[in-house]
Tab-separated table of C-alpha atoms and ligand atoms in Angstrom:
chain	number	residue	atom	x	y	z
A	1	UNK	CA	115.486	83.887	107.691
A	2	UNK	CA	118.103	82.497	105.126
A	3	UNK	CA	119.987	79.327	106.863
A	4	UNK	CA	123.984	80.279	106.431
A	5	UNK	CA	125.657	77.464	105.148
A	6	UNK	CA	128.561	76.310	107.503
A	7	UNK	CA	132.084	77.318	106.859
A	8	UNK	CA	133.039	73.972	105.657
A	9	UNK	CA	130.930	74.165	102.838
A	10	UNK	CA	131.474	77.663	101.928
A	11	UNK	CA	135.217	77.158	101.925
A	12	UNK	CA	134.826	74.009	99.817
A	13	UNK	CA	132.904	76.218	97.188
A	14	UNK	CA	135.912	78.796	96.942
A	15	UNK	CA	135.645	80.251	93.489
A	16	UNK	CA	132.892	77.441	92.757
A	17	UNK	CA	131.369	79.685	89.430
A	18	UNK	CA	128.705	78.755	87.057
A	19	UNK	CA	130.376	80.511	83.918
A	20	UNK	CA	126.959	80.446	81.501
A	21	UNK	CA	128.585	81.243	78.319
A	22	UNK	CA	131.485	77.509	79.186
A	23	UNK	CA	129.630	75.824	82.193
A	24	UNK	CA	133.700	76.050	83.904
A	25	UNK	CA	133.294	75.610	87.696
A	26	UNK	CA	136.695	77.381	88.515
A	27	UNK	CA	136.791	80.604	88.548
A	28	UNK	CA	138.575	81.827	85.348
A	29	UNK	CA	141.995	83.666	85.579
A	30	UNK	CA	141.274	86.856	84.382
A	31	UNK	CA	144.681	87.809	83.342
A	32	UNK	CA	144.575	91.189	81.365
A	33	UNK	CA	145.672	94.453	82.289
A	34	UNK	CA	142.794	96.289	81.244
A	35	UNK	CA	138.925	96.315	79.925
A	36	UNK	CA	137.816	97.621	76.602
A	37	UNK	CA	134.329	99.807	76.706
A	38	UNK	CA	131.684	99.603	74.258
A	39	UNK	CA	130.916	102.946	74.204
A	40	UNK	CA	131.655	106.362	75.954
A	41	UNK	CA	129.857	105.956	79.553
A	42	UNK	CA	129.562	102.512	79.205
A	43	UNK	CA	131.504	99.566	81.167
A	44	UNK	CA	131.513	95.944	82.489
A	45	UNK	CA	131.987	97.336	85.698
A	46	UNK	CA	135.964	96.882	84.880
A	47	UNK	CA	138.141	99.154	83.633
A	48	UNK	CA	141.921	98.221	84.902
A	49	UNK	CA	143.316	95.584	86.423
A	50	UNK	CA	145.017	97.147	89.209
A	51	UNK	CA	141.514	98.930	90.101
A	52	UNK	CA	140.031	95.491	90.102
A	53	UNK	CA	140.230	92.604	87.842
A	54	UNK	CA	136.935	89.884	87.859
A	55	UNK	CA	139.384	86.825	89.780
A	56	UNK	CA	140.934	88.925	92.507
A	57	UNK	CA	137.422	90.520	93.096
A	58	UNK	CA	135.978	86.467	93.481
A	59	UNK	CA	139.038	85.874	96.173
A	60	UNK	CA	137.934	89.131	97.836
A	61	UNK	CA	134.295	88.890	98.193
A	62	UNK	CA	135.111	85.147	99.315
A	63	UNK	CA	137.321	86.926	102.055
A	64	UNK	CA	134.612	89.382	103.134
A	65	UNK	CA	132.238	86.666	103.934
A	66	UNK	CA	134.425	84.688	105.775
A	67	UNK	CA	136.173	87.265	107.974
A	68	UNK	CA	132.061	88.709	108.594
A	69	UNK	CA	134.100	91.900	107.656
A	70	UNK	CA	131.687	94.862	104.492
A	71	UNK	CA	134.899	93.611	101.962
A	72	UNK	CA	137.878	92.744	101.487
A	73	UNK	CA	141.101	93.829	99.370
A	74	UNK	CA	144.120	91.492	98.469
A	75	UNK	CA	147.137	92.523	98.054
A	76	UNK	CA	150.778	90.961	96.302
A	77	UNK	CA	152.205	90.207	100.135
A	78	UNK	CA	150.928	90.038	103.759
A	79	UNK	CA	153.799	93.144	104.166
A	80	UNK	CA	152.167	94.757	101.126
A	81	UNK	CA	148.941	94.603	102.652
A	82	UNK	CA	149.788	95.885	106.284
A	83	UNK	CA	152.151	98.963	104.225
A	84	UNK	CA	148.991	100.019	102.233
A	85	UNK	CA	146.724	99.770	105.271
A	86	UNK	CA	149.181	101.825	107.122
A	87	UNK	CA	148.423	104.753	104.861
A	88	UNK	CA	145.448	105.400	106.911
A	89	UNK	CA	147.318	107.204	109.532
A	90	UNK	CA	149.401	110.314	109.583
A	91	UNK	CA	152.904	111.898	110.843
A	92	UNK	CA	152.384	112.184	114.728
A	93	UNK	CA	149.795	109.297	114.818
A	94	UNK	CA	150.833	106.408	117.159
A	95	UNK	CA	149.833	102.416	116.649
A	96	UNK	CA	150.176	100.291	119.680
A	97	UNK	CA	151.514	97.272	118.634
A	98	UNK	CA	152.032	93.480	120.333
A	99	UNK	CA	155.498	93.470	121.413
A	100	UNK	CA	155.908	89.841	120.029
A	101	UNK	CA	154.677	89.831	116.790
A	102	UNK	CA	155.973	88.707	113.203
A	103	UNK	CA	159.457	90.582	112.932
A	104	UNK	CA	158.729	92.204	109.382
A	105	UNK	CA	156.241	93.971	110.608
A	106	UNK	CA	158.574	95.237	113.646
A	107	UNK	CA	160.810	96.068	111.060
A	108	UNK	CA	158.199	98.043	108.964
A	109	UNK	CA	157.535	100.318	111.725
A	110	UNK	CA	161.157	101.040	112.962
A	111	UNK	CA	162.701	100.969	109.942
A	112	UNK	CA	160.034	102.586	107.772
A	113	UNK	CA	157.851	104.555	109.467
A	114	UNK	CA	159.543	105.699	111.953
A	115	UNK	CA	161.246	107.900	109.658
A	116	UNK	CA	157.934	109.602	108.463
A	117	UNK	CA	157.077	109.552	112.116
A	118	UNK	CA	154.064	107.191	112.184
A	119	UNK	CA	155.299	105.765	115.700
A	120	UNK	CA	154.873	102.124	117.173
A	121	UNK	CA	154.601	101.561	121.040
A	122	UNK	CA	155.363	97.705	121.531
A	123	UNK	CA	153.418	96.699	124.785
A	124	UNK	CA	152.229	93.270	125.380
A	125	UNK	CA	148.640	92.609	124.581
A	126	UNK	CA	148.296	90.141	127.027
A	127	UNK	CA	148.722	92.570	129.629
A	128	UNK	CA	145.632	95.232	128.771
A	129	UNK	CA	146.263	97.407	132.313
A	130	UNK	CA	149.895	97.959	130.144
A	131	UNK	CA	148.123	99.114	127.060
A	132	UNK	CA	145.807	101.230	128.800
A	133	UNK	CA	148.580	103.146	130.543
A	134	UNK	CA	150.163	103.225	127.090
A	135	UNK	CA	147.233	105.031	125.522
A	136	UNK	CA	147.238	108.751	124.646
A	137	UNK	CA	145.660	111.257	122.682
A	138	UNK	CA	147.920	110.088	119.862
A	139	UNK	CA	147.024	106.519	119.502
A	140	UNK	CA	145.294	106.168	116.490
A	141	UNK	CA	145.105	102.472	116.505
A	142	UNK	CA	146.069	98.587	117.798
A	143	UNK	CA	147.693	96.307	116.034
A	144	UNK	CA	147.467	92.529	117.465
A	145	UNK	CA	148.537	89.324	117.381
A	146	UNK	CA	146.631	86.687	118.690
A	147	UNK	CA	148.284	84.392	119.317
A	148	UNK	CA	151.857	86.241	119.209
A	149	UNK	CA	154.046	85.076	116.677
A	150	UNK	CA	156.198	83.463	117.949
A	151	UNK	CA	155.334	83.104	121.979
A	152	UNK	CA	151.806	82.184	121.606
A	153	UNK	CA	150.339	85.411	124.000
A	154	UNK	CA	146.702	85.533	123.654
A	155	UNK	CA	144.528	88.915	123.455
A	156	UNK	CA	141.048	89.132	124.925
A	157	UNK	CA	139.632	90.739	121.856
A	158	UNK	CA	136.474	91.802	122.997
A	159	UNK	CA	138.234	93.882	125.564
A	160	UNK	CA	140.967	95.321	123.879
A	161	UNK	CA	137.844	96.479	121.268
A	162	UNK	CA	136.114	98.027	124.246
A	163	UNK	CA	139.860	99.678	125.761
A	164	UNK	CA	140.106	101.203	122.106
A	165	UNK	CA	136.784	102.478	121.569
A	166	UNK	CA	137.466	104.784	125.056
A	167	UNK	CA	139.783	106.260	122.659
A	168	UNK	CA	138.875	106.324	119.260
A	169	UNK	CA	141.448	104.658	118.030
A	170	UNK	CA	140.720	101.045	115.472
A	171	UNK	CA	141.180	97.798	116.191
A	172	UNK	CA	143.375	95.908	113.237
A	173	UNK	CA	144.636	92.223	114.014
A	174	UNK	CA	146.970	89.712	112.287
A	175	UNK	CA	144.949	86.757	112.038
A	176	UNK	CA	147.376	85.161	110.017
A	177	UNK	CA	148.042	82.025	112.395
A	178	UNK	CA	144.192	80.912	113.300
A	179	UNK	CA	142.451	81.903	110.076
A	180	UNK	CA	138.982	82.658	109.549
A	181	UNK	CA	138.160	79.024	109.842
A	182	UNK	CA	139.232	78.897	113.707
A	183	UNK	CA	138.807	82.983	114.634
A	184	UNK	CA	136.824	85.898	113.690
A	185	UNK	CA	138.184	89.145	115.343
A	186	UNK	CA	135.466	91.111	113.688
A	187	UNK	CA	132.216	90.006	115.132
A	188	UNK	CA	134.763	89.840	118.198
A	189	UNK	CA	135.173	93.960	118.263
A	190	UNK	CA	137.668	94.299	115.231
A	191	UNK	CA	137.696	96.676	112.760
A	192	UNK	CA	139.661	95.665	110.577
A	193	UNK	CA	141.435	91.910	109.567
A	194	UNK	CA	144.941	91.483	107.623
A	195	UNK	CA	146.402	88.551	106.644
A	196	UNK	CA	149.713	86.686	105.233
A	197	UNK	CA	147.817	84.944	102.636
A	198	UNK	CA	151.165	83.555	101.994
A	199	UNK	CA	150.372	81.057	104.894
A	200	UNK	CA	147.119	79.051	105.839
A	201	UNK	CA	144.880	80.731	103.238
A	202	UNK	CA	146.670	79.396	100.149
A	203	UNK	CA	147.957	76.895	102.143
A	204	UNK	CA	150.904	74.992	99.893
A	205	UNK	CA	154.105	77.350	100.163
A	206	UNK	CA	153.821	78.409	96.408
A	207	UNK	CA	152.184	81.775	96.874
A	208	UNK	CA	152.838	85.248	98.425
A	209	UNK	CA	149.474	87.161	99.251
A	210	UNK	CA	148.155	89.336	102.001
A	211	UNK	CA	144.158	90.473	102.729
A	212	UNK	CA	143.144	93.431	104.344
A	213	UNK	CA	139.352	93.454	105.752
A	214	UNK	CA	137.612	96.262	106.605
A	215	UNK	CA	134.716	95.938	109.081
A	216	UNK	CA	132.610	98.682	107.797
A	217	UNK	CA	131.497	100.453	104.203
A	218	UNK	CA	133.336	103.481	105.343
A	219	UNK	CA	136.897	102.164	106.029
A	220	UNK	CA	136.221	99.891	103.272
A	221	UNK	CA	136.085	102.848	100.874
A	222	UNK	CA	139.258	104.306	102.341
A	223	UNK	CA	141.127	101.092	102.274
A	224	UNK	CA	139.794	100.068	98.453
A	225	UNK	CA	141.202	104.196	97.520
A	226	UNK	CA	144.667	102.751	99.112
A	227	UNK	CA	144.787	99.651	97.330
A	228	UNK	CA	143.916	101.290	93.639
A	229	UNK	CA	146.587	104.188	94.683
A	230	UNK	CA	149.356	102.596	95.830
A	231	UNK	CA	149.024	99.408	93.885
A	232	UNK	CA	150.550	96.273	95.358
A	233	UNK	CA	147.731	94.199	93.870
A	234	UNK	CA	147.573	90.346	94.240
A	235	UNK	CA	148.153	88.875	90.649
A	236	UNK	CA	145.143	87.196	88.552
A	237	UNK	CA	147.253	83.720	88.823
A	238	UNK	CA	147.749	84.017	92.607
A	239	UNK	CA	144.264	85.515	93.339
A	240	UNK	CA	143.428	81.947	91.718
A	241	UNK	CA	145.778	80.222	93.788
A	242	UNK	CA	144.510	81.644	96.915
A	243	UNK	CA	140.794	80.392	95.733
A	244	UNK	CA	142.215	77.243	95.486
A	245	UNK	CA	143.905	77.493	98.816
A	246	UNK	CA	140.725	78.475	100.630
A	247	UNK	CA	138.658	75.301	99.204
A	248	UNK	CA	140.748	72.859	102.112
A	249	UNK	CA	141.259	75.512	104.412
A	250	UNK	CA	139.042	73.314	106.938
A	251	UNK	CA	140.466	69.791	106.447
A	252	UNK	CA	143.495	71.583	106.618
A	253	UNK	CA	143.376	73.573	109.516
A	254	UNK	CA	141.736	70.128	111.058
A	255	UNK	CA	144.046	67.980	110.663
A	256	UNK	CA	147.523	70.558	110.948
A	257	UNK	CA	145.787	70.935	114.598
A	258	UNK	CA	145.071	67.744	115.215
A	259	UNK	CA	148.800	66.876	114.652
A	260	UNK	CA	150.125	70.019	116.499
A	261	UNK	CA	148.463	68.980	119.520
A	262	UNK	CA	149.822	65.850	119.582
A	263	UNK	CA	153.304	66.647	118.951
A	264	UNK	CA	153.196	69.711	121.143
A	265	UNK	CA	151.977	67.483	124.597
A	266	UNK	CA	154.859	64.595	123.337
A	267	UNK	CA	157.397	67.593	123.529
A	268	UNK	CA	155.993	68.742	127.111
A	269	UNK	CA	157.575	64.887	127.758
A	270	UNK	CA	160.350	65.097	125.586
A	271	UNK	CA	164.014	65.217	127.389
A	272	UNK	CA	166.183	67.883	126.365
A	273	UNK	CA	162.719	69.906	125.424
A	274	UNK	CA	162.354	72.848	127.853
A	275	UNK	CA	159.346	75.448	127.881
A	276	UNK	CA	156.801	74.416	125.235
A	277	UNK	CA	154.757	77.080	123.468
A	278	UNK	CA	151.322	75.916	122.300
A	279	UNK	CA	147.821	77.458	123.236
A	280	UNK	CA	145.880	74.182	123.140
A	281	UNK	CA	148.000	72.990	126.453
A	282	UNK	CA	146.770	72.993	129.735
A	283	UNK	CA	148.625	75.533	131.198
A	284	UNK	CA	148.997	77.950	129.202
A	285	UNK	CA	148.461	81.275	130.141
A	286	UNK	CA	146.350	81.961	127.330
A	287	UNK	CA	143.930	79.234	127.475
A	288	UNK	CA	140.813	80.130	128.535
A	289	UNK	CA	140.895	82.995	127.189
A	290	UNK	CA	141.804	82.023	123.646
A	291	UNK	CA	138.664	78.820	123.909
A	292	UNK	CA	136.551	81.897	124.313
A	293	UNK	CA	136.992	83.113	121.204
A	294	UNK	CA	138.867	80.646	118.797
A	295	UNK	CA	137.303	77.278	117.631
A	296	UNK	CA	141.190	75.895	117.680
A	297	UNK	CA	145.044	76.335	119.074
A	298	UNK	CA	146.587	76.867	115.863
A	299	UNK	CA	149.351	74.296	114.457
A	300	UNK	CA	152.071	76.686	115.415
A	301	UNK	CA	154.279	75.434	117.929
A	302	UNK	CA	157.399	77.345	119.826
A	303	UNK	CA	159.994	75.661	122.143
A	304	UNK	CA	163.104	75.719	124.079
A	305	UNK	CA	165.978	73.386	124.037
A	306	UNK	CA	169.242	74.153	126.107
A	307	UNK	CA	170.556	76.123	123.624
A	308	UNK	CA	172.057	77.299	120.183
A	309	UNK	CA	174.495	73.950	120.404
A	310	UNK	CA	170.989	71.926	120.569
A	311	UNK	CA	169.796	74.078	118.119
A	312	UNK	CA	171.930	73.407	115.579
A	313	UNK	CA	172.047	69.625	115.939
A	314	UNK	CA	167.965	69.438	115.964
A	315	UNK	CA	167.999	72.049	112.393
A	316	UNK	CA	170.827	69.863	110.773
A	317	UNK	CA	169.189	66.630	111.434
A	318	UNK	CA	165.470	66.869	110.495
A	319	UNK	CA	164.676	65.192	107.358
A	320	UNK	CA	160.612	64.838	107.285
A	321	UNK	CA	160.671	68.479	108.529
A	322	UNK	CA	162.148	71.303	106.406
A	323	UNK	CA	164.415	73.958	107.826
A	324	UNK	CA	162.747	76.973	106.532
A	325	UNK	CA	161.170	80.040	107.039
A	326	UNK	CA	157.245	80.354	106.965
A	327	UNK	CA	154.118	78.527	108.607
A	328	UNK	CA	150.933	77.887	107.548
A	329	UNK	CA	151.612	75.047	104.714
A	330	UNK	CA	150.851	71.144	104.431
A	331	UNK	CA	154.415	70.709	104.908
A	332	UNK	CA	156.196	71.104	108.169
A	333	UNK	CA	158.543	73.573	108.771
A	334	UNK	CA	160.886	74.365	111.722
A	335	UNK	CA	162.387	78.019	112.089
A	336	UNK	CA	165.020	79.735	114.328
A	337	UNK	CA	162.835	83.063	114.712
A	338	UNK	CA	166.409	84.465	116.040
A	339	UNK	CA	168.140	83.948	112.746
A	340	UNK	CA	164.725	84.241	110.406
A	341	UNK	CA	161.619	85.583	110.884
A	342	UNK	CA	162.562	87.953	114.241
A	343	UNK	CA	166.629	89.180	113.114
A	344	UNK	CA	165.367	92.304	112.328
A	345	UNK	CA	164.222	93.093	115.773
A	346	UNK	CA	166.555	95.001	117.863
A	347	UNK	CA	168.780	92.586	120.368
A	348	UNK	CA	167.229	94.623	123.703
A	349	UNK	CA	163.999	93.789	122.593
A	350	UNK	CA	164.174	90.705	121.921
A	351	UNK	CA	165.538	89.529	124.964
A	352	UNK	CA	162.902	91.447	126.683
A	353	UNK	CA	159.997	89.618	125.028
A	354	UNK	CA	162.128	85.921	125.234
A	355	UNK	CA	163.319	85.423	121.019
A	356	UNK	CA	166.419	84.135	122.251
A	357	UNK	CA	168.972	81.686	120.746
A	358	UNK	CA	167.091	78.979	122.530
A	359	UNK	CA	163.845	78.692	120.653
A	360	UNK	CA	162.465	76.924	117.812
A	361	UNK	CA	158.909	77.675	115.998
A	362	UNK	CA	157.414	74.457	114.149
A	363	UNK	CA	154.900	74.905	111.648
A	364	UNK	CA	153.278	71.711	111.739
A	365	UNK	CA	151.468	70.275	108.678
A	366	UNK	CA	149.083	67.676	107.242
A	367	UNK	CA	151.509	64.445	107.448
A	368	UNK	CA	151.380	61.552	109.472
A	369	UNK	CA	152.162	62.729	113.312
A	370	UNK	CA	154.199	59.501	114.025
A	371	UNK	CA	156.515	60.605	111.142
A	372	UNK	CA	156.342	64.204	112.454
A	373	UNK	CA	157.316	62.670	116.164
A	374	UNK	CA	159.677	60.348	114.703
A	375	UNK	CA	162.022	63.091	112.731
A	376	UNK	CA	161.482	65.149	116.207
A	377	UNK	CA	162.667	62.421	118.090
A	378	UNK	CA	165.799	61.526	116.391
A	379	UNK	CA	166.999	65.070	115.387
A	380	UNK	CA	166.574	66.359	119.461
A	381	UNK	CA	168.616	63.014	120.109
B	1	PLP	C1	154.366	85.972	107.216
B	1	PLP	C2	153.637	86.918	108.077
B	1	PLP	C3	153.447	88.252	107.684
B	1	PLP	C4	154.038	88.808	106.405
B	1	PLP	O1	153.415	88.271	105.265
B	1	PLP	P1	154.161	88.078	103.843
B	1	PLP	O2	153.113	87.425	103.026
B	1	PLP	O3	155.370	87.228	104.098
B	1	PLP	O4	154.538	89.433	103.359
B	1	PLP	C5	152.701	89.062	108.518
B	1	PLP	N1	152.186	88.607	109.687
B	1	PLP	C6	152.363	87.328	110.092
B	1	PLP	C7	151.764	86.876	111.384
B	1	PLP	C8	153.105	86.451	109.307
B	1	PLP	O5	153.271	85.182	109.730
């Protein structure tokens, strides 16, 4: 049998090409709109760029192999992609969806296709007895979070694939926060992976992508129709970005958790910090199950302080750390999901599922942690 080569390497040869005609090792940028044929019934294999264009195809065969998925389809935004995939379904189909989980993608569902009645349930994943008592005829699919963005709730994966196949209905997840590098919901049960590319997969804040990946040839096919239909293609440029992105995905991912552990057991200790979000501490209620089927916890971080008065202070007093939305880059980034990523979600719910004016998400990056802990330390005060 062929020895697979370990994830390390294969991310570090991202887009690694052997152009004959230059000798170039990076992948060329590809950037044309369309393909001229020599002759009627005769083609490259491309035709338009939309369709597929020779870089974006590199970034999504790279994707395939690394989510274990048949292939893989990139698309301009992480919204983009979950839209398009969303096309599967039809009026009267339901999606169960985490209840905490990225807020545009709340806001997709309520705001947008709601109206063309393609209906969300919000139940929390974490709890599988609720999502089997949410399950009817109608559910057509899940769509997870693991870990929830931004409380950290952990799915068992294998059996929320086993509660779905009782029904028919797919398994997508968001594996924007652990990557391919740390989890692989397909061999887990999945059927099919998205992704903010936007984050961890490019890596530097100077991209917006998103990934579908289907598990199987036949979704595949159906998902690939969507993409060339609807069209909300990833560029040529930022398909080539992304490559680059993937190629320290690993030292990356190592050393953003590496520091998010560290800073996430000195805020456990911290005065003035309160509940502390992180699935690589002790304690939380996630733990064993997310060791069972993720090589790390992530570098996301969520916590409590006393309140928005705290808040405030901590935001207008980091320096090292940048007040921003987003996650998943070598900088570090703290967010007020309340204000950014979650105001779309409806006050009730909120509240319900704990985004209240108390919590703060850190994105932590590849700096030095004493720098990280330092900023922390002055700007809680
Ligand atoms: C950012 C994000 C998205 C949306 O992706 P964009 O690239 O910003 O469109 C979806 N899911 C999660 C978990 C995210 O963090």
């Amino acid at each position: 049998m062929k020895r697979r080569k370990s994830i390390e390497t294969i991310l570090s040869h991202a887009g690694l090409c052997s152009d004959p005609a230059t000798g170039a090792i990076s992948t060329p940028i590809y950037q044309t709109a369309t393909f001229g044929h020599p002759r009627l019934g005769e083609s490259t294999g491309f035709d338009y760029s939309r369709t597929s264009n020779p870089t974006r195809l590199v970034l999504e065969r790279m994707l395939a192999d690394l989510e274990q998925g048949n292939r893989a389809y990139a698309f301009s935004s992480g919204m983009a992609a979950i839209t398009s995939l969303m096309t599967l379904f039809k009026p009267g189909d339901k999606v169960l969806v985490s209840d905490d989980l990225y807020g545009g993608t709340y806001r997709l569902f309520e705001k947008t296709f709601k109206p063309w009645n393609l209906n969300a349930e919000f139940v929390d994943f974490s709890d599988l007895a609720a999502v089997e008592q949410s399950l009817d005829r109608n559910v057509k699919a899940f769509f997870i979070e693991t870990p929830t963005n931004p409380l950290m709730k952990i799915t068992d994966l294998k059996k929320a694939a086993k509660l779905a196949c009782t029904h028919d209905a797919l398994v997508i997840v968001d594996n924007t926060f652990m990557t391919p590098y740390c989890q692989r919901p397909i061999p887990l049960g999945a059927d099919i992976v998205v992704h903010s590319g936007t984050k961890y997969l490019s890596g530097h804040n100077d991209t917006l992508a998103g990934v579908v990946v289907a598990k199987t040839a036949g979704l595949a096919a159906k998902i690939g129709f969507i993409q060339n239909a609807t069209g909300a293609v990833l560029a040529p440029f930022d398909s080539w970005l992304v490559l680059r992105g993937l190629k320290t995905l690993a030292v990356r991912m190592d050393r953003s958790q590496e520091n998010a552990a560290t800073v996430a057991a000195w805020l456990t200790k911290r005065k003035g910090v309160r509940t502390v979000y992180f699935p690589g501490l002790s304690g939380h209620p996630g733990q064993r199950i997310h060791k069972t089927q993720s090589s790390g916890p992530g570098a996301i971080i969520s916590f409590r302080v006393a309140g928005p008065a705290v808040v405030k202070k901590i935001i207008n007093r980091v320096k090292t750390i940048t007040f921003a939305e987003s996650l998943g880059g070598v900088e570090s980034l703290i967010t007020y999901p309340i204000s950014q990523t979650h105001a779309d979600i409806c006050a009730a719910m909120r509240d319900r599922i704990g985004v209240t004016d108390d919590l703060l998400r850190l994105s932590i990056g590849i700096e030095s942690c004493d720098d990280l802990i330092a900023d922390l330390d002055q700007a809680i005060g």
